Amino acid sequence: QVQLVESGGGLVQAGGSLRLSCAASGRTFSPYTMGWFRQAPGKARERVARLTWSTGTTLYADSVKGRFTMSRDGAKNTVYLQMNSLKPEDTAIYYCAARLQILGDFNSWGQGTQVTVSS
C-alpha cells in the first residue's frame, strides 16, 4: 500500500509563491503517473497537473499553465508542485495522487494540504 503525504500549503498573498511536496512511502514506489488535484469549496475537483513517472513528462490545466510546475525526485520518492503568481482563485485543498497501474483511475491519494491566496 502506497502512502502519500502532502506538505507545504499555507497562506500567501496574491502574486506570491508556494511549493507543495508529496512524499510517498510504504513500498517500492514506481507509479505510472502522479497528479496534483485541487478542490475549492462548492466546486468540483480539478486536476491541476500530472507527470509521467518514467519520463518526467508533464501536462497542466489551462488555469495554471505557465504559473505552476510539477517535478519529481525519484531518489526521494517525492513530487513537487511549484506555484508562482498565485491568484485568489487558486485557493483550494490540494491533493497529490498516484496511478499505480498503466490504465484506470488514480488509486492512491494523500490527505490534502490547504492553500489560501489572499487578495
PDB file of C-alpha atoms in Angstrom:
ATOM      1  CA  GLN A   1       0.000   0.000   0.000  1.00  0.00           C
ATOM      2  CA  VAL A   2       1.397   3.384  -1.007  1.00  0.00           C
ATOM      3  CA  GLN A   3       1.011   6.260   1.402  1.00  0.00           C
ATOM      4  CA  LEU A   4       1.186   9.824   0.148  1.00  0.00           C
ATOM      5  CA  VAL A   5       1.788  12.791   2.441  1.00  0.00           C
ATOM      6  CA  GLU A   6       1.492  16.362   1.191  1.00  0.00           C
ATOM      7  CA  SER A   7       3.102  19.377   2.793  1.00  0.00           C
ATOM      8  CA  GLY A   8       3.880  22.982   2.000  1.00  0.00           C
ATOM      9  CA  GLY A   9       0.452  24.558   1.959  1.00  0.00           C
ATOM     10  CA  GLY A  10      -0.320  27.825   3.702  1.00  0.00           C
ATOM     11  CA  LEU A  11      -1.482  31.395   3.375  1.00  0.00           C
ATOM     12  CA  VAL A  12       0.107  33.636   0.777  1.00  0.00           C
ATOM     13  CA  GLN A  13      -0.711  36.962  -0.828  1.00  0.00           C
ATOM     14  CA  ALA A  14      -1.740  37.197  -4.442  1.00  0.00           C
ATOM     15  CA  GLY A  15       1.308  37.166  -6.668  1.00  0.00           C
ATOM     16  CA  GLY A  16       3.266  35.067  -4.217  1.00  0.00           C
ATOM     17  CA  SER A  17       4.642  31.543  -4.456  1.00  0.00           C
ATOM     18  CA  LEU A  18       4.399  28.239  -2.639  1.00  0.00           C
ATOM     19  CA  ARG A  19       5.956  24.845  -3.211  1.00  0.00           C
ATOM     20  CA  LEU A  20       3.971  21.763  -2.332  1.00  0.00           C
ATOM     21  CA  SER A  21       5.626  18.430  -1.694  1.00  0.00           C
ATOM     22  CA  CYS A  22       4.197  14.931  -1.814  1.00  0.00           C
ATOM     23  CA  ALA A  23       6.262  12.144  -0.309  1.00  0.00           C
ATOM     24  CA  ALA A  24       5.460   8.511  -0.983  1.00  0.00           C
ATOM     25  CA  SER A  25       6.193   5.656   1.351  1.00  0.00           C
ATOM     26  CA  GLY A  26       5.059   2.131   2.055  1.00  0.00           C
ATOM     27  CA  ARG A  27       6.770   0.069  -0.589  1.00  0.00           C
ATOM     28  CA  THR A  28       8.933   0.381  -3.634  1.00  0.00           C
ATOM     29  CA  PHE A  29       7.434   3.355  -5.358  1.00  0.00           C
ATOM     30  CA  SER A  30       7.103   3.128  -9.115  1.00  0.00           C
ATOM     31  CA  PRO A  31       3.857   4.690 -10.256  1.00  0.00           C
ATOM     32  CA  TYR A  32       2.883   5.210 -13.846  1.00  0.00           C
ATOM     33  CA  THR A  33       1.516   8.684 -13.264  1.00  0.00           C
ATOM     34  CA  MET A  34       1.437  11.221 -10.469  1.00  0.00           C
ATOM     35  CA  GLY A  35      -1.079  14.007 -10.279  1.00  0.00           C
ATOM     36  CA  TRP A  36      -1.861  17.140  -8.344  1.00  0.00           C
ATOM     37  CA  PHE A  37      -5.534  17.933  -7.888  1.00  0.00           C
ATOM     38  CA  ARG A  38      -7.377  20.687  -6.091  1.00  0.00           C
ATOM     39  CA  GLN A  39     -10.849  21.237  -4.759  1.00  0.00           C
ATOM     40  CA  ALA A  40     -12.303  24.564  -3.709  1.00  0.00           C
ATOM     41  CA  PRO A  41     -15.438  24.834  -1.562  1.00  0.00           C
ATOM     42  CA  GLY A  42     -18.541  24.189  -3.626  1.00  0.00           C
ATOM     43  CA  LYS A  43     -16.546  23.255  -6.709  1.00  0.00           C
ATOM     44  CA  ALA A  44     -15.671  20.005  -8.409  1.00  0.00           C
ATOM     45  CA  ARG A  45     -12.225  18.517  -8.021  1.00  0.00           C
ATOM     46  CA  GLU A  46      -9.864  19.714 -10.743  1.00  0.00           C
ATOM     47  CA  ARG A  47      -6.704  18.068 -11.979  1.00  0.00           C
ATOM     48  CA  VAL A  48      -4.029  20.719 -11.934  1.00  0.00           C
ATOM     49  CA  ALA A  49      -1.045  18.799 -13.267  1.00  0.00           C
ATOM     50  CA  ARG A  50       0.128  15.312 -13.998  1.00  0.00           C
ATOM     51  CA  LEU A  51       3.529  13.752 -14.505  1.00  0.00           C
ATOM     52  CA  THR A  52       4.543  10.512 -16.161  1.00  0.00           C
ATOM     53  CA  TRP A  53       6.965   8.976 -13.710  1.00  0.00           C
ATOM     54  CA  SER A  54       9.233   7.188 -16.151  1.00  0.00           C
ATOM     55  CA  THR A  55       9.805  10.174 -18.432  1.00  0.00           C
ATOM     56  CA  GLY A  56       9.047  13.195 -16.297  1.00  0.00           C
ATOM     57  CA  THR A  57       6.663  14.475 -18.936  1.00  0.00           C
ATOM     58  CA  THR A  58       4.131  16.912 -17.533  1.00  0.00           C
ATOM     59  CA  LEU A  59       0.723  18.220 -18.507  1.00  0.00           C
ATOM     60  CA  TYR A  60      -1.076  21.174 -16.956  1.00  0.00           C
ATOM     61  CA  ALA A  61      -4.581  22.522 -16.726  1.00  0.00           C
ATOM     62  CA  ASP A  62      -5.070  25.712 -18.719  1.00  0.00           C
ATOM     63  CA  SER A  63      -5.871  27.559 -15.497  1.00  0.00           C
ATOM     64  CA  VAL A  64      -2.337  27.058 -14.163  1.00  0.00           C
ATOM     65  CA  LYS A  65      -0.246  26.717 -17.306  1.00  0.00           C
ATOM     66  CA  GLY A  66       2.788  28.965 -17.191  1.00  0.00           C
ATOM     67  CA  ARG A  67       2.459  29.509 -13.433  1.00  0.00           C
ATOM     68  CA  PHE A  68       2.728  26.015 -11.917  1.00  0.00           C
ATOM     69  CA  THR A  69       5.493  23.473 -12.419  1.00  0.00           C
ATOM     70  CA  MET A  70       5.343  19.831 -11.395  1.00  0.00           C
ATOM     71  CA  SER A  71       8.532  17.860 -10.888  1.00  0.00           C
ATOM     72  CA  ARG A  72       9.809  14.694  -9.244  1.00  0.00           C
ATOM     73  CA  ASP A  73      12.779  13.448  -7.276  1.00  0.00           C
ATOM     74  CA  GLY A  74      12.970   9.707  -7.814  1.00  0.00           C
ATOM     75  CA  ALA A  75      15.612   9.211  -5.146  1.00  0.00           C
ATOM     76  CA  LYS A  76      13.265  10.710  -2.566  1.00  0.00           C
ATOM     77  CA  ASN A  77      10.012   9.271  -3.964  1.00  0.00           C
ATOM     78  CA  THR A  78       8.687  12.810  -3.926  1.00  0.00           C
ATOM     79  CA  VAL A  79       6.829  15.034  -6.325  1.00  0.00           C
ATOM     80  CA  TYR A  80       6.594  18.782  -6.099  1.00  0.00           C
ATOM     81  CA  LEU A  81       4.278  21.493  -7.305  1.00  0.00           C
ATOM     82  CA  GLN A  82       5.919  24.879  -7.602  1.00  0.00           C
ATOM     83  CA  MET A  83       3.177  27.512  -7.702  1.00  0.00           C
ATOM     84  CA  ASN A  84       4.072  31.040  -8.792  1.00  0.00           C
ATOM     85  CA  SER A  85       1.989  34.142  -9.462  1.00  0.00           C
ATOM     86  CA  LEU A  86      -0.726  32.789  -7.228  1.00  0.00           C
ATOM     87  CA  LYS A  87      -4.236  34.143  -7.551  1.00  0.00           C
ATOM     88  CA  PRO A  88      -7.154  34.134  -5.093  1.00  0.00           C
ATOM     89  CA  GLU A  89      -8.901  31.626  -7.355  1.00  0.00           C
ATOM     90  CA  ASP A  90      -6.078  29.165  -6.658  1.00  0.00           C
ATOM     91  CA  THR A  91      -7.387  28.839  -3.109  1.00  0.00           C
ATOM     92  CA  ALA A  92      -8.280  25.186  -2.511  1.00  0.00           C
ATOM     93  CA  ILE A  93      -7.246  21.982  -0.830  1.00  0.00           C
ATOM     94  CA  TYR A  94      -4.505  20.429  -2.932  1.00  0.00           C
ATOM     95  CA  TYR A  95      -4.127  16.664  -3.157  1.00  0.00           C
ATOM     96  CA  CYS A  96      -1.496  14.510  -4.734  1.00  0.00           C
ATOM     97  CA  ALA A  97      -2.409  11.158  -6.199  1.00  0.00           C
ATOM     98  CA  ALA A  98      -0.724   8.188  -7.793  1.00  0.00           C
ATOM     99  CA  ARG A  99      -1.854   5.909 -10.559  1.00  0.00           C
ATOM    100  CA  LEU A 100      -0.085   2.659  -9.865  1.00  0.00           C
ATOM    101  CA  GLN A 101      -1.271   0.806 -12.946  1.00  0.00           C
ATOM    102  CA  ILE A 102      -0.918   1.722 -16.571  1.00  0.00           C
ATOM    103  CA  LEU A 103      -4.640   2.358 -17.088  1.00  0.00           C
ATOM    104  CA  GLY A 104      -7.532   3.424 -14.939  1.00  0.00           C
ATOM    105  CA  ASP A 105      -8.069   5.961 -12.211  1.00  0.00           C
ATOM    106  CA  PHE A 106      -5.677   7.466  -9.724  1.00  0.00           C
ATOM    107  CA  ASN A 107      -5.907   4.974  -6.883  1.00  0.00           C
ATOM    108  CA  SER A 108      -3.759   6.299  -4.072  1.00  0.00           C
ATOM    109  CA  TRP A 109      -4.417   9.716  -2.530  1.00  0.00           C
ATOM    110  CA  GLY A 110      -2.869  11.969   0.055  1.00  0.00           C
ATOM    111  CA  GLN A 111      -4.779  13.733   2.786  1.00  0.00           C
ATOM    112  CA  GLY A 112      -4.542  17.157   1.182  1.00  0.00           C
ATOM    113  CA  THR A 113      -2.971  20.463   2.114  1.00  0.00           C
ATOM    114  CA  GLN A 114      -4.745  23.813   2.251  1.00  0.00           C
ATOM    115  CA  VAL A 115      -3.593  26.662   0.032  1.00  0.00           C
ATOM    116  CA  THR A 116      -5.137  30.072   0.661  1.00  0.00           C
ATOM    117  CA  VAL A 117      -4.330  33.073  -1.514  1.00  0.00           C
ATOM    118  CA  SER A 118      -5.415  36.445  -0.192  1.00  0.00           C
ATOM    119  CA  SER A 119      -6.147  39.403  -2.430  1.00  0.00           C
TER     120      SER A 119
END
